[in-house]
Coordinates of C-alpha atoms in Angstrom, one line a residue:
X200 CA 148.9 38.2 162.2
X201 CA 152.5 37.5 161.3
X202 CA 154.1 40.5 159.7
X203 CA 155.6 38.2 157.1
X204 CA 152.3 37.8 155.5
X205 CA 152.4 39.9 152.5
X206 CA 150.5 39.2 149.2
X207 CA 146.9 38.0 149.0
X208 CA 144.2 37.5 146.5
X209 CA 140.4 37.0 146.8
X210 CA 138.9 33.7 145.7
X211 CA 136.3 34.6 143.1
X212 CA 132.9 32.8 142.7
X213 CA 133.0 30.7 139.6
X214 CA 136.6 31.2 139.0
X215 CA 140.1 30.9 140.5
X216 CA 142.9 33.1 141.2
X217 CA 146.2 32.5 142.9
X218 CA 146.5 33.5 146.4
X219 CA 149.9 33.9 148.0
X220 CA 151.6 34.8 151.3
X221 CA 153.2 33.5 154.5
X222 CA 151.6 33.4 157.9
X223 CA 154.2 31.4 159.9
X224 CA 156.2 28.3 159.8
X225 CA 156.2 24.6 160.9
X226 CA 159.2 22.4 160.6
X227 CA 158.8 19.6 158.0
X228 CA 159.5 18.3 154.5
X229 CA 161.1 20.9 152.3
X230 CA 161.6 18.7 149.3
X231 CA 160.8 19.8 145.8
X232 CA 160.5 17.6 142.7
X233 CA 161.7 19.4 139.4
X234 CA 159.3 17.1 137.6
X235 CA 156.2 18.4 139.4
X236 CA 153.9 20.9 137.6
X237 CA 154.6 24.5 138.5
X238 CA 150.9 25.0 139.3
X239 CA 147.9 22.8 140.0
X240 CA 144.3 23.7 140.4
X241 CA 142.1 22.8 143.5
X242 CA 138.4 23.0 142.8
X243 CA 136.5 23.6 146.0
X244 CA 133.0 22.0 146.5
X245 CA 131.5 25.4 147.1
X246 CA 132.3 28.9 147.8
X247 CA 135.4 29.3 150.2
X248 CA 134.4 28.9 153.9
X249 CA 135.5 27.7 157.2
X250 CA 135.5 24.1 156.0
X251 CA 138.3 24.9 153.6
X252 CA 140.7 26.2 156.2
X253 CA 143.3 23.5 155.7
X254 CA 143.9 24.4 152.0
X255 CA 143.9 28.0 152.6
X256 CA 146.5 27.9 155.4
X257 CA 148.6 25.4 153.5
X258 CA 148.8 27.9 150.6
X259 CA 149.2 31.0 152.7
X260 CA 152.0 29.6 154.7
X261 CA 153.8 28.5 151.5
X262 CA 153.5 24.8 152.3
X263 CA 152.5 24.0 148.7
X264 CA 155.4 26.1 147.5
X265 CA 157.8 24.3 149.7
X266 CA 156.7 21.1 147.9
X267 CA 157.6 22.7 144.5
X268 CA 154.3 24.1 143.0
X269 CA 151.7 26.6 143.5
X270 CA 147.9 26.1 143.8
X271 CA 145.1 28.0 142.2
X272 CA 141.7 27.8 144.0
X273 CA 138.5 27.7 142.1
X274 CA 135.1 28.1 143.8
X275 CA 132.8 25.2 143.1
X276 CA 129.1 24.2 142.5
X277 CA 128.7 21.3 144.8
X278 CA 130.4 17.9 145.4
X279 CA 128.8 16.4 142.4
X280 CA 130.3 19.0 140.1
X281 CA 133.7 18.8 141.8
X282 CA 133.8 14.9 141.3
X283 CA 132.8 15.3 137.7
X284 CA 135.4 17.9 137.0
X285 CA 138.1 15.8 138.6
X286 CA 137.0 12.7 136.7
X287 CA 137.0 14.6 133.3
X288 CA 140.5 15.7 134.1
X289 CA 139.7 19.5 134.0
X290 CA 141.2 20.0 137.3
X291 CA 144.2 18.3 139.1
X292 CA 142.4 18.2 142.5
X293 CA 138.8 18.7 143.8
X294 CA 137.0 18.6 147.1
X295 CA 134.1 16.2 146.9
X296 CA 132.4 13.5 149.1
X297 CA 132.3 9.8 149.2
X298 CA 128.8 9.5 147.8
X299 CA 129.6 11.7 144.8
X300 CA 132.9 9.9 144.0
X301 CA 130.8 6.6 143.9
X302 CA 128.0 8.3 141.9
X303 CA 130.4 9.7 139.3
X304 CA 132.4 6.6 138.9
X305 CA 129.0 4.8 138.3
X306 CA 128.7 7.1 135.2
X307 CA 131.9 5.8 133.7
X308 CA 134.4 8.6 134.9
X309 CA 137.3 7.8 137.3
X310 CA 137.7 10.3 140.0
X311 CA 139.5 8.6 142.9
X312 CA 139.6 9.7 146.6
X313 CA 143.3 10.1 147.6
X314 CA 142.9 11.7 151.1
X315 CA 139.9 11.9 153.5
X316 CA 139.4 15.1 155.3
X317 CA 136.1 14.4 156.9
X318 CA 136.3 11.0 158.4
X319 CA 132.7 11.0 159.6
X320 CA 129.4 11.5 157.8
X321 CA 128.6 15.2 158.1
X322 CA 124.9 14.7 157.6
X323 CA 122.7 15.2 160.6
X324 CA 118.9 15.5 161.5
X325 CA 118.3 18.5 163.8
X326 CA 115.5 20.3 165.5
X327 CA 114.8 23.6 167.5
X328 CA 114.4 22.8 171.2
X329 CA 112.0 25.6 171.7
X330 CA 109.6 24.6 168.9
X331 CA 109.9 20.7 169.0
X332 CA 110.9 20.0 172.5
X333 CA 113.8 17.7 173.4
X334 CA 115.0 15.6 170.5
X335 CA 117.2 12.7 171.7
X336 CA 116.1 9.7 169.6
X337 CA 114.7 9.1 166.1
X338 CA 111.5 7.7 167.4
X339 CA 110.6 11.2 168.5
X340 CA 110.1 11.9 164.6
X341 CA 107.0 9.7 164.3
X342 CA 104.3 12.0 162.8
X343 CA 106.6 14.8 162.4
X344 CA 107.2 16.9 159.3
X345 CA 110.8 16.4 158.3
X346 CA 112.4 18.6 155.4
X347 CA 115.7 18.7 153.6
X348 CA 117.1 19.8 150.3
X349 CA 117.3 17.3 147.4
X350 CA 120.1 15.0 146.4
X351 CA 122.4 13.3 148.7
X352 CA 121.3 14.9 152.0
X353 CA 117.8 13.6 151.3
X354 CA 119.3 10.2 150.5
X355 CA 121.2 10.1 153.6
X356 CA 118.3 11.4 155.7
X357 CA 115.9 8.9 154.4
X358 CA 118.4 6.1 154.8
X359 CA 118.8 7.1 158.6
X360 CA 115.0 7.2 159.0
X361 CA 114.5 4.0 157.4
X362 CA 117.3 2.3 159.5
X363 CA 115.3 3.4 162.7
X364 CA 111.9 2.4 161.2
X365 CA 110.3 5.8 161.1
X366 CA 110.6 6.7 157.5
X367 CA 106.9 5.7 156.6
X368 CA 105.6 7.6 159.7
X369 CA 107.1 11.1 158.8
X370 CA 105.8 13.8 156.4
X371 CA 109.0 14.2 154.3
X372 CA 109.2 17.5 152.4
X373 CA 111.7 19.2 150.0
X374 CA 112.9 22.4 151.5
X375 CA 115.4 23.3 148.8
X376 CA 118.3 25.6 149.9
X377 CA 116.2 27.3 152.7
X378 CA 116.0 24.4 155.1
X379 CA 117.4 26.2 158.1
X380 CA 115.1 29.2 157.9
X381 CA 112.1 27.1 157.3
X382 CA 113.0 25.1 160.4
X383 CA 113.4 28.1 162.5
X384 CA 110.3 29.6 161.1
X385 CA 108.3 26.6 162.3
X386 CA 107.4 25.3 158.9
X387 CA 108.8 22.0 159.5
X388 CA 109.6 20.0 162.9
X389 CA 113.0 18.7 162.0
X390 CA 115.6 19.1 159.3
X391 CA 118.1 17.0 157.4
X392 CA 121.3 18.8 156.6
X393 CA 124.9 19.0 157.4
X394 CA 126.7 20.1 160.6
X395 CA 127.4 23.5 159.2
X396 CA 123.6 24.1 159.0
X397 CA 123.4 23.4 162.7
X398 CA 126.1 26.1 163.3
X399 CA 124.0 28.5 161.3
X400 CA 120.9 27.8 163.3
X401 CA 122.8 28.2 166.6
X402 CA 124.2 31.5 165.5
X403 CA 120.6 32.7 165.2
X404 CA 120.2 32.2 169.0
X405 CA 118.5 28.8 168.9
X406 CA 119.1 25.7 171.0
X407 CA 119.5 22.9 168.5
X408 CA 119.3 19.2 169.2
X409 CA 121.1 17.0 166.8
X410 CA 121.1 13.3 165.8
X411 CA 124.1 12.2 163.6
X412 CA 123.6 10.1 160.6
X413 CA 127.0 8.7 161.0
X414 CA 125.6 6.4 163.7
X415 CA 123.4 4.6 161.2
X416 CA 125.2 5.3 157.8
X417 CA 129.0 5.5 158.1
X418 CA 130.2 7.6 155.2
X419 CA 133.0 10.0 154.3
X420 CA 132.4 13.8 153.9
X421 CA 134.9 16.1 152.4
X422 CA 137.7 14.4 150.6
X423 CA 140.4 15.3 148.2
X424 CA 139.9 13.7 144.6
X425 CA 141.9 13.5 141.5
X426 CA 141.5 11.6 138.2
X427 CA 143.0 8.1 138.4
X428 CA 145.2 8.7 135.4
X429 CA 146.6 11.9 136.8
X430 CA 147.6 10.3 140.1
X431 CA 149.3 7.3 138.3
X432 CA 151.2 9.8 136.0
X433 CA 152.1 12.2 138.8
X434 CA 152.4 10.3 142.0
X435 CA 155.1 12.7 143.5
X436 CA 152.8 15.8 143.0
X437 CA 149.7 13.9 144.6
X438 CA 151.8 12.9 147.7
X439 CA 153.2 16.4 147.9
X440 CA 149.8 17.9 147.7
X441 CA 148.6 15.6 150.6
X442 CA 151.6 16.3 152.7
X443 CA 151.1 20.1 152.4
X444 CA 147.4 19.9 153.1
X445 CA 147.9 17.8 156.3
X446 CA 150.5 20.3 157.4
X447 CA 148.0 23.1 156.7
X448 CA 145.4 21.3 158.7
X449 CA 147.8 20.8 161.8
X450 CA 149.0 24.4 161.5
X451 CA 145.3 25.7 161.5
X452 CA 144.4 23.6 164.6
X453 CA 147.4 24.9 166.4
X454 CA 146.9 28.6 165.3
X455 CA 143.0 28.8 165.0
X456 CA 142.8 32.6 165.2
X457 CA 145.5 33.1 162.6
X458 CA 143.8 30.6 160.4
X459 CA 140.6 32.7 160.6
X460 CA 142.8 35.8 159.7
X461 CA 143.9 34.0 156.7
X462 CA 140.4 32.9 155.7
X463 CA 139.1 36.4 156.0
X464 CA 142.0 38.0 154.1
X465 CA 141.3 35.6 151.3
X466 CA 137.6 36.1 151.3
X467 CA 137.0 39.4 152.9
X468 CA 133.2 39.2 152.9
X469 CA 133.5 36.5 155.5
X470 CA 134.6 39.0 158.1
X471 CA 130.9 39.6 159.2
X472 CA 130.5 35.9 159.7
X473 CA 134.0 35.3 161.1
X474 CA 132.6 33.8 164.5
X475 CA 130.3 31.5 162.5
X476 CA 133.1 30.4 160.2
X477 CA 135.4 29.8 163.1
X478 CA 132.7 27.6 164.8
X479 CA 132.4 25.5 161.7
X480 CA 136.3 25.0 161.5
X481 CA 136.4 24.1 165.2
X482 CA 133.5 21.6 164.9
X483 CA 135.1 20.1 161.8
X484 CA 138.4 19.4 163.4
X485 CA 137.1 18.5 166.8
X486 CA 134.4 16.0 165.7
X487 CA 134.9 15.0 162.1
X488 CA 138.5 14.8 161.2
X489 CA 139.5 12.0 163.6
X490 CA 138.8 8.3 163.4
X491 CA 140.3 4.9 164.4
X492 CA 141.7 4.8 160.8
X493 CA 143.5 8.1 161.3
X494 CA 144.9 6.9 164.7
X495 CA 146.1 3.7 163.0
X496 CA 147.1 4.9 159.5
X497 CA 147.4 8.6 159.6
X498 CA 145.7 11.8 158.4
X499 CA 143.6 11.3 155.2
X500 CA 143.4 7.5 155.2
X501 CA 140.5 5.6 153.9
X502 CA 139.0 2.3 155.4
X503 CA 136.8 0.1 153.2
X504 CA 133.9 -0.2 155.5
X505 CA 132.5 3.4 155.0
X506 CA 132.8 3.0 151.3
X507 CA 130.8 -0.2 151.2
X508 CA 128.1 1.3 153.6
X509 CA 127.8 4.4 151.4
X510 CA 127.6 2.2 148.2
X511 CA 124.8 0.1 149.7
X512 CA 122.9 3.1 150.7
X513 CA 123.2 4.5 147.2
X514 CA 122.1 1.2 145.7
X515 CA 119.0 1.0 147.9
X516 CA 118.1 4.5 146.9
X517 CA 118.7 3.8 143.2
X518 CA 121.2 6.7 143.1
X519 CA 123.8 5.0 141.0
X520 CA 123.9 5.0 137.1
X521 CA 125.7 1.9 136.6
X522 CA 128.1 -0.6 138.2
X523 CA 130.9 0.6 140.6
X524 CA 133.1 -1.3 142.7
X525 CA 133.4 0.6 146.2
X526 CA 136.9 -0.8 146.7
X527 CA 138.2 0.7 143.5
X528 CA 137.3 4.5 144.0
X529 CA 139.8 5.2 146.8
X530 CA 143.4 4.6 147.7
X531 CA 145.8 5.3 150.5
X532 CA 148.8 4.8 148.1
X533 CA 149.7 8.5 147.9
X534 CA 149.7 9.2 151.7
X535 CA 153.3 9.7 152.8
X536 CA 153.3 7.7 156.1
X537 CA 156.9 8.9 156.9
X538 CA 155.6 12.4 157.0
X539 CA 155.0 13.7 160.6
X540 CA 151.9 15.7 159.9
X541 CA 150.2 12.6 158.2
X542 CA 151.6 9.8 160.4
X543 CA 151.3 11.8 163.8
X544 CA 148.3 13.9 163.0
X545 CA 146.2 12.4 165.8
X546 CA 149.0 12.8 168.3
X547 CA 149.9 16.3 167.2
X548 CA 146.3 17.6 167.4
X549 CA 145.2 15.8 170.4
X550 CA 142.1 14.5 168.6

């Protein structure tokens, strides 16, 4: 690792501490706005892991500092909690998902998506080849036992099964937070989850077949959210945060080994699972951070169609608490399209 890397802190579960350091440099925007707050909080959707690499490397390289502020990270308790905290104004930024932004807005709060990290729905249905046989199409699930945790994973899985006309022919069970192990233990035939679950199963030596829910239900995964009023009152800070994060993503793709060094230094207990976390990060940027929207408009950009598709899925599942306009919960306004790491993300990363 770069010998300039000096000070580090460890992200604490349930709380946040500032992490500092310098891993290397990329040429880019070095502006600072004196009106920006000196520090902002980024609430993660869960414990720090390989899916949070862009934010970690942006901080550890000093990209946020170059923009004139520091970032304090807090471990989270799910995308729903993160969206709520952003909507309540308790944190400046939060990592959530498209479905939860819609759900929380339907409750009367106003978190808004300002940058899409996962451009594709991360939910999948997967099976162990040795136990279930080859799994290449949804019709194979007829008569099978399918399990997933509750909440939006179940909603997305059921929407996919319903789209393909097999929902009524499967035995659907709630497997809580132990879905992967119950699949590998033979208690269920197939599982609904996210692509990180597939990586976990593969790292236990299994050959896993995967069907992507994106093919039937386009939706956005990890995204950066803030409260609408904060964005309106602090547009420079929001744009700066997005610039630095995009720069962190590009740097991490170009320097994947050093990015893992940063992740492990920030969260040392991940050292034993370093290869697993590296595979999650690689799968994220190779398969989920690119889209036609990114090619046309740059890193982080939203398009209306996935929001409408997600909204309709949630309405059909009776998962919303009130009225919400899917066109009003996101914006591309704060993405700096003159910034090379945003505008030329697809070109620079080869995705």
